Amino acid sequence: MKRKLQSLTFWKIVAGIIIASGLYATYIRFTQGLGASTHLSDQFPWGLWIGFDILCGVGLAAGGFTLAAIVHIFNIKRFEPILRPTILTAFLGYVLVIVALLFDLGRPLQIWHAIIMWNPHSVMFEVAWCVMLYTTVLALEFSPVVLEKFNLTRPLKIIKRMTAPLIILGVLLSTLHQSSLGSLYLIVPEKLYALWYTPYLPVFFYVSAISVGCAMVIMESFLSSKAFKKGLEMNLLTEIGRIIVVMLAVLLTMKLMDLSNREAFPLLLLPRWETYMYWLEIGVGIIAPLVLLSIPKVRQNSTGLFAGALLVIIGFVVNRLNISITGMEAWAKVSYFPSWMEIAITLMIVTTGFVVFSLAARYLPVFKHGADPKAARPHGFEEELLYLSQSRHVEVV
Amino acid sequence: MKSQRALLIDTTLCIGCNACQDACKAQNHLPVGEEKKLTATAYTALEEHDGVFVRRMCQHCVTPTCASVCPVGAFTKTPEGPVLYDESKCIGCRYCIQACPFQVPKYEWSNNYPRIQKCRFCAERLAQGLPTACAEACPTGATTFGDRDDLIREAHKRIAAEPGKYIDKIYGVQEVGGTSILYLSSVPFEQLGFTTKLENMVMPMYTWNALSKIPSVVSVGGVFLYGIWWITNRRTEVQRLERSLENLDKKNTNHNDN
Ligand code: SF4
């Protein structure tokens, strides 16, 4: 118990430091501009905020549309118990992406211009619209939880009747913008390093988003099962593990075919920084989890499944950072490393996400289908943080 | 139709006097002082490559990448030739900086309400029928102003007249589908820091190829997903119906038993 408490205060302090430094960085960002707060430059105009907060943020929230499609369109209802928390994380994820965008945009107060000033030739325009619409769709998909809480039966009925079209709309919007984040880079054929630049960028972005979305579903289930002391739907998660195997296999095959079509295989052996980073991304994020999760014993074992999902997520993040940062450095002839303020603000945003999720999970019927509704109620905010701290230990092991 | 305005920059005539930059800075009210590369306060700059001076500036592409990538359409290609930036629209996403194949747009990083800065092709002067400030200031004729078609003809003439002096290429005729700034040189362009891979690469087509598929993805995808939903849910309906029929049967038998 004593150790528990120590660990708790430790993580409280860490969270406190993150929020405090994040707020200070926020102040500098909005009073002195991007130059004073970031390491961005004319040579390197997109950094950590685009690479991690936006590209990874949107991708990691892909569990929402994947699982919604599985449950409502493919009608595999046994996955329903984990749908609500997944939708909630997706919704929070998108809101945080928009928050991060406000930090990154040079003129954040004009963000609404995208609504009235159209340029349909711009990928960025399309992404902006999809993100806007999809965030609304996610809010509607999650709304039954809030409506249930306050016993508003009439709107609840209306929303329930809209479920199918809403889910279909969500899947379409996700398909569009998940892939379009890759299309953003189609315009820089001579800048992005050849290991990553391919006309198939949008397809790769889409397929990898689905696999990482599934990995996030597994991850979230683990985290919440610990935080809220509820059982783990191991059989469901094992099946999701299978989906990941398929998606990773598809992704790997496509990547190999693409490299061979572009005759880019020799690049894999060049002694360059990009080569190592590419191998890291493929090895950790695709090959390792593909092998691991193909083994039934690993897939059915909670630690094995967790490790597999974690690898997919790490590999995904490395991939997005490679495309947005590693792959652009050689051309720009500068090396970019984010400033401490860019990092602090990113960490603050992530921390906020965790906190809001646990609050929402505590006060709203998110785990409605949990085995025991009482058990689904967390034992307090402290426990949640504690649990988060423990999960970190697991990761280290 | 009148052809677009353009500049012909003959690097063999440039003596590196910096008059173009000075005139440009005066015209655009930019802080004075020589700058060696494009910045937010220098719309044009002279680069020296082995004794050859090369003027850098916005190329005012015929199909501009910046205009295609900007989500709010802050860039427009005017019929006269200039590619113009409207700061009142800009949201500051910096996609234009990222995408420009010539690394032209520069950002006011130290400004808390930053603008993109780049050459405006003296649009106001053009409207009055005047040449650009830089062309007017150039003492040697290294920068000449005119109609694009005329200037291309003039460039060909110069190459034909002195084939030993020039390499047989006008940079800007084919690059990214054509630019309004044309260059002549005595040495291969890659030696002057030009990107030579851009021939016929109309950049906006790269993204448009993907964007133009959206209607198909939405319509086919929508029908497909709805179809799957219809099939899978039909199965549930049938099951539900069967179950209720069974229940009914049971009730009936019970009833008969009584
Ligand atoms: S920074 Fe401004 S001008 Fe450039 S693409 Fe973004 S919104 Fe358009």
Coordinates of C-alpha atoms and ligand atoms in Angstrom, one line a residue, chain A residues 46 105-107 119 122 124, chain B residues 65-75 85-87 89-98 105 107 114-116, ligand 1:
Chain A
W46 CA 6.2 21.3 -40.1
L105 CA -1.6 27.3 -37.0
G106 CA 0.1 30.6 -37.4
R107 CA -3.3 32.4 -37.3
N119 CA -10.3 25.3 -52.3
S122 CA -6.3 21.3 -51.6
M124 CA -5.6 20.2 -46.5
Chain B
T65 CA 1.6 24.6 -56.3
C66 CA 0.9 27.1 -53.6
A67 CA -2.4 28.0 -55.0
S68 CA -3.4 24.3 -55.2
V69 CA -2.4 23.3 -51.7
C70 CA -3.7 26.3 -49.8
P71 CA -6.8 25.1 -47.9
V72 CA -8.4 28.6 -48.0
G73 CA -7.3 29.7 -51.4
A74 CA -5.1 32.5 -50.2
F75 CA -3.0 32.3 -53.4
Y85 CA -1.1 36.0 -51.7
D86 CA -4.0 37.3 -49.7
E87 CA -3.0 37.6 -46.0
K89 CA -7.5 34.6 -45.8
C90 CA -4.4 32.8 -44.6
I91 CA -4.8 30.5 -41.6
G92 CA -1.0 29.9 -41.3
C93 CA -0.9 26.2 -41.9
R94 CA 2.4 26.6 -43.9
Y95 CA 1.5 23.9 -46.4
C96 CA 2.6 26.4 -49.1
I97 CA 6.1 26.6 -47.6
Q98 CA 6.2 22.8 -47.4
P105 CA 7.3 31.3 -49.6
Y107 CA 7.3 33.0 -43.0
P114 CA 2.5 36.0 -39.2
R115 CA 2.2 36.4 -42.9
I116 CA 3.7 34.5 -45.8
Ligands
SF4_1 S1 0.1 29.2 -44.8 FE1 -1.6 30.5 -45.4 S2 -1.2 30.8 -47.6 FE2 0.1 29.1 -47.0 S3 -1.1 27.3 -47.4 FE3 -1.5 27.8 -45.3 S4 -3.4 29.1 -45.3 FE4 -2.5 29.0 -47.4

